[in-house]
């Protein structure tokens, strides 16, 4: 049997709420299938850490959308990938998250009223603003135990009932009709930035160690 990691990184017809503690407001973003597109290359990481890349759509990752959400399949092919696979299999990793660029959003007054009533019934006095994400471009998925949405999941069980109706045979890594490529892959850019930052941090740490050695040999500042 093929060993792979499966999951749902974004549920549709649901919302994400971000609090602003400075002015006691909530910004709520609603997602819809028709508004979701993909960059020409998608990557999957551990905890949104671009130095911990598990795979990409060039190398073992497939993504697709259904009426339920954004789903993925990853065939691990690296030591990190197999380590993550084992964690998912024993349920040490259980959820997912997703990164995207907002292209178009629209305020939804009706849903604001609904959400405000829900907040008031729960005893909250925060002001609520609701936006429908009309167009977003996804560039990264991650596995995490701290998801923005608890409805996300990951599993190694291809028979999981939450994957019912999905087929990964003879499908392209990204549905071609949903690709909105940018001049430069956002995932490649984020990975490059993370690697450059990590390398710079190592250089700074090495410089500090050398300074301490110099002081230890009797050198002056």
Short mmCIF file of N, CA, C and O in Angstrom, two decimals, residues 27-85:
data_model
loop_
_atom_site.label_atom_id
_atom_site.label_comp_id
_atom_site.label_asym_id
_atom_site.label_seq_id
_atom_site.Cartn_x
_atom_site.Cartn_y
_atom_site.Cartn_z
N UNK A 27 -12.12 40.75 13.28
CA UNK A 27 -12.21 40.70 11.83
C UNK A 27 -12.44 39.25 11.43
O UNK A 27 -11.62 38.38 11.74
N UNK A 28 -13.55 39.00 10.78
CA UNK A 28 -13.94 37.64 10.41
C UNK A 28 -13.84 37.49 8.90
O UNK A 28 -14.36 38.32 8.15
N UNK A 29 -13.15 36.45 8.43
CA UNK A 29 -12.99 36.19 7.00
C UNK A 29 -13.67 34.87 6.63
O UNK A 29 -13.40 33.84 7.24
N UNK A 30 -14.55 34.94 5.66
CA UNK A 30 -15.28 33.76 5.19
C UNK A 30 -14.65 33.25 3.89
O UNK A 30 -14.27 34.04 3.03
N UNK A 31 -14.54 31.94 3.78
CA UNK A 31 -13.92 31.35 2.59
C UNK A 31 -14.97 30.63 1.73
O UNK A 31 -15.96 30.11 2.25
N UNK A 32 -14.72 30.62 0.42
CA UNK A 32 -15.63 29.99 -0.52
C UNK A 32 -14.81 29.30 -1.61
O UNK A 32 -13.76 29.79 -2.01
N UNK A 33 -15.32 28.20 -2.11
CA UNK A 33 -14.59 27.44 -3.13
C UNK A 33 -14.31 28.28 -4.38
O UNK A 33 -13.21 28.23 -4.93
N UNK A 34 -15.27 29.06 -4.81
CA UNK A 34 -15.12 29.82 -6.06
C UNK A 34 -14.04 30.89 -5.96
O UNK A 34 -13.55 31.37 -6.98
N UNK A 35 -13.67 31.27 -4.75
CA UNK A 35 -12.67 32.32 -4.59
C UNK A 35 -11.25 31.81 -4.41
O UNK A 35 -10.33 32.61 -4.24
N UNK A 36 -11.05 30.49 -4.45
CA UNK A 36 -9.73 29.92 -4.16
C UNK A 36 -8.99 29.55 -5.44
O UNK A 36 -9.50 28.79 -6.27
N UNK A 37 -7.78 30.11 -5.56
CA UNK A 37 -6.89 29.78 -6.67
C UNK A 37 -5.52 29.41 -6.09
O UNK A 37 -5.29 29.52 -4.89
N UNK A 38 -4.61 28.95 -6.97
CA UNK A 38 -3.31 28.48 -6.51
C UNK A 38 -2.18 29.14 -7.28
O UNK A 38 -2.31 29.43 -8.47
N UNK A 39 -1.06 29.33 -6.58
CA UNK A 39 0.16 29.76 -7.25
C UNK A 39 0.66 28.59 -8.10
O UNK A 39 0.19 27.46 -7.96
N UNK A 40 1.62 28.85 -8.96
CA UNK A 40 2.12 27.80 -9.86
C UNK A 40 2.92 26.74 -9.12
O UNK A 40 3.20 25.67 -9.66
N UNK A 41 3.32 27.03 -7.87
CA UNK A 41 4.02 26.06 -7.05
C UNK A 41 3.54 26.19 -5.61
O UNK A 41 3.52 27.28 -5.05
N UNK A 42 3.12 25.07 -5.04
CA UNK A 42 2.67 25.04 -3.65
C UNK A 42 3.66 24.20 -2.86
O UNK A 42 4.12 23.16 -3.32
N UNK A 43 3.97 24.63 -1.66
CA UNK A 43 4.84 23.85 -0.79
C UNK A 43 4.12 23.46 0.48
O UNK A 43 3.11 24.07 0.86
N UNK A 44 4.62 22.44 1.15
CA UNK A 44 4.06 22.02 2.43
C UNK A 44 5.19 21.99 3.45
O UNK A 44 6.27 21.46 3.19
N UNK A 45 4.95 22.60 4.60
CA UNK A 45 5.97 22.76 5.63
C UNK A 45 5.50 22.19 6.96
O UNK A 45 4.34 21.80 7.11
N UNK A 46 6.40 22.20 7.90
CA UNK A 46 6.08 21.84 9.27
C UNK A 46 5.94 23.15 10.05
O UNK A 46 6.91 23.89 10.21
N UNK A 47 4.73 23.46 10.47
CA UNK A 47 4.49 24.63 11.29
C UNK A 47 4.77 25.96 10.63
O UNK A 47 5.21 26.91 11.31
N UNK A 48 4.54 26.10 9.34
CA UNK A 48 4.82 27.33 8.58
C UNK A 48 6.30 27.72 8.63
O UNK A 48 6.64 28.89 8.46
N UNK A 49 7.16 26.75 8.87
CA UNK A 49 8.61 27.00 8.91
C UNK A 49 9.17 26.65 7.54
O UNK A 49 9.27 25.46 7.19
N UNK A 50 9.58 27.66 6.79
CA UNK A 50 10.04 27.43 5.42
C UNK A 50 11.44 26.81 5.35
O UNK A 50 11.93 26.54 4.26
N UNK A 51 12.07 26.60 6.51
CA UNK A 51 13.31 25.82 6.55
C UNK A 51 13.00 24.35 6.83
O UNK A 51 13.90 23.52 6.86
N UNK A 52 11.71 24.04 7.03
CA UNK A 52 11.26 22.67 7.29
C UNK A 52 10.27 22.26 6.20
O UNK A 52 9.09 22.02 6.47
N UNK A 53 10.75 22.19 4.98
CA UNK A 53 9.89 21.87 3.83
C UNK A 53 9.77 20.36 3.68
O UNK A 53 10.77 19.65 3.59
N UNK A 54 8.54 19.88 3.64
CA UNK A 54 8.27 18.44 3.54
C UNK A 54 8.08 18.01 2.09
O UNK A 54 8.35 16.87 1.73
N UNK A 55 7.61 18.92 1.25
CA UNK A 55 7.40 18.61 -0.16
C UNK A 55 6.82 19.80 -0.89
O UNK A 55 6.45 20.80 -0.28
N UNK A 56 6.75 19.71 -2.20
CA UNK A 56 6.15 20.74 -3.04
C UNK A 56 5.37 20.06 -4.16
O UNK A 56 5.46 18.85 -4.35
N UNK A 57 4.63 20.86 -4.91
CA UNK A 57 3.89 20.29 -6.04
C UNK A 57 4.81 19.92 -7.19
O UNK A 57 4.36 19.36 -8.19
N UNK A 58 6.10 20.22 -7.06
CA UNK A 58 7.10 19.73 -8.02
C UNK A 58 7.65 18.40 -7.53
O UNK A 58 8.27 17.65 -8.29
N UNK A 59 7.38 18.08 -6.27
CA UNK A 59 8.05 16.95 -5.64
C UNK A 59 7.15 16.27 -4.60
O UNK A 59 7.36 16.41 -3.41
N UNK A 60 6.11 15.56 -5.07
CA UNK A 60 5.34 14.68 -4.19
C UNK A 60 4.04 15.22 -3.63
O UNK A 60 3.29 14.48 -2.99
N UNK A 61 3.73 16.50 -3.85
CA UNK A 61 2.52 17.09 -3.28
C UNK A 61 1.46 17.31 -4.35
O UNK A 61 1.76 17.78 -5.45
N UNK A 62 0.22 16.96 -4.04
CA UNK A 62 -0.93 17.24 -4.90
C UNK A 62 -1.96 18.01 -4.09
O UNK A 62 -2.15 17.75 -2.89
N UNK A 63 -2.65 18.95 -4.72
CA UNK A 63 -3.72 19.69 -4.06
C UNK A 63 -4.95 19.69 -4.96
O UNK A 63 -4.85 19.60 -6.18
N UNK A 64 -6.13 19.78 -4.34
CA UNK A 64 -7.36 19.90 -5.09
C UNK A 64 -8.44 20.46 -4.19
O UNK A 64 -8.31 20.48 -2.96
N UNK A 65 -9.51 20.96 -4.80
CA UNK A 65 -10.62 21.50 -4.03
C UNK A 65 -11.88 20.67 -4.26
O UNK A 65 -12.06 20.08 -5.32
N UNK A 66 -12.72 20.64 -3.25
CA UNK A 66 -14.05 20.05 -3.35
C UNK A 66 -15.02 21.06 -2.75
O UNK A 66 -14.61 22.14 -2.33
N UNK A 67 -16.27 20.70 -2.67
CA UNK A 67 -17.24 21.59 -2.01
C UNK A 67 -16.91 21.74 -0.53
O UNK A 67 -17.34 22.69 0.11
N UNK A 68 -16.13 20.79 0.01
CA UNK A 68 -15.80 20.82 1.44
C UNK A 68 -14.60 21.66 1.80
O UNK A 68 -14.54 22.22 2.90
N UNK A 69 -13.61 21.72 0.90
CA UNK A 69 -12.41 22.49 1.25
C UNK A 69 -11.24 22.21 0.34
O UNK A 69 -11.38 21.59 -0.72
N UNK A 70 -10.06 22.67 0.77
CA UNK A 70 -8.81 22.43 0.06
C UNK A 70 -8.17 21.18 0.65
O UNK A 70 -7.86 21.14 1.85
N UNK A 71 -7.97 20.16 -0.18
CA UNK A 71 -7.40 18.90 0.26
C UNK A 71 -6.02 18.70 -0.37
O UNK A 71 -5.69 19.30 -1.39
N UNK A 72 -5.24 17.82 0.24
CA UNK A 72 -3.91 17.54 -0.31
C UNK A 72 -3.51 16.09 -0.06
O UNK A 72 -4.05 15.40 0.82
N UNK A 73 -2.54 15.66 -0.86
CA UNK A 73 -1.89 14.36 -0.68
C UNK A 73 -0.39 14.59 -0.83
O UNK A 73 0.05 15.26 -1.76
N UNK A 74 0.39 14.03 0.09
CA UNK A 74 1.84 14.15 0.03
C UNK A 74 2.48 12.79 0.15
O UNK A 74 2.21 12.05 1.09
N UNK A 75 3.32 12.45 -0.83
CA UNK A 75 4.14 11.24 -0.74
C UNK A 75 5.52 11.66 -0.23
O UNK A 75 6.27 12.31 -0.96
N UNK A 76 5.86 11.33 1.01
CA UNK A 76 7.15 11.75 1.56
C UNK A 76 8.31 11.12 0.80
O UNK A 76 8.23 9.96 0.38
N UNK A 77 9.40 11.87 0.64
CA UNK A 77 10.58 11.30 -0.03
C UNK A 77 11.88 11.86 0.55
O UNK A 77 12.88 11.96 -0.15
N UNK A 78 11.82 12.22 1.85
CA UNK A 78 13.01 12.74 2.52
C UNK A 78 12.98 12.29 3.98
O UNK A 78 11.91 11.91 4.49
N UNK A 79 14.12 12.33 4.67
CA UNK A 79 14.12 11.96 6.10
C UNK A 79 13.12 12.78 6.91
O UNK A 79 12.41 12.23 7.76
N UNK A 80 13.03 14.09 6.65
CA UNK A 80 12.06 14.93 7.36
C UNK A 80 10.64 14.50 7.01
O UNK A 80 9.78 14.40 7.89
N UNK A 81 10.42 14.22 5.74
CA UNK A 81 9.09 13.81 5.31
C UNK A 81 8.63 12.53 5.99
O UNK A 81 7.49 12.42 6.45
N UNK A 82 9.54 11.54 6.09
CA UNK A 82 9.17 10.28 6.74
C UNK A 82 9.02 10.44 8.24
O UNK A 82 8.19 9.78 8.86
N UNK A 83 9.78 11.35 8.83
CA UNK A 83 9.62 11.63 10.26
C UNK A 83 8.24 12.23 10.52
O UNK A 83 7.55 11.85 11.47
N UNK A 84 7.83 13.16 9.65
CA UNK A 84 6.51 13.77 9.79
C UNK A 84 5.42 12.74 9.53
O UNK A 84 4.39 12.71 10.23
N UNK A 85 5.62 11.88 8.54
CA UNK A 85 4.65 10.82 8.25
C UNK A 85 4.39 9.97 9.50
O UNK A 85 3.23 9.67 9.84
#
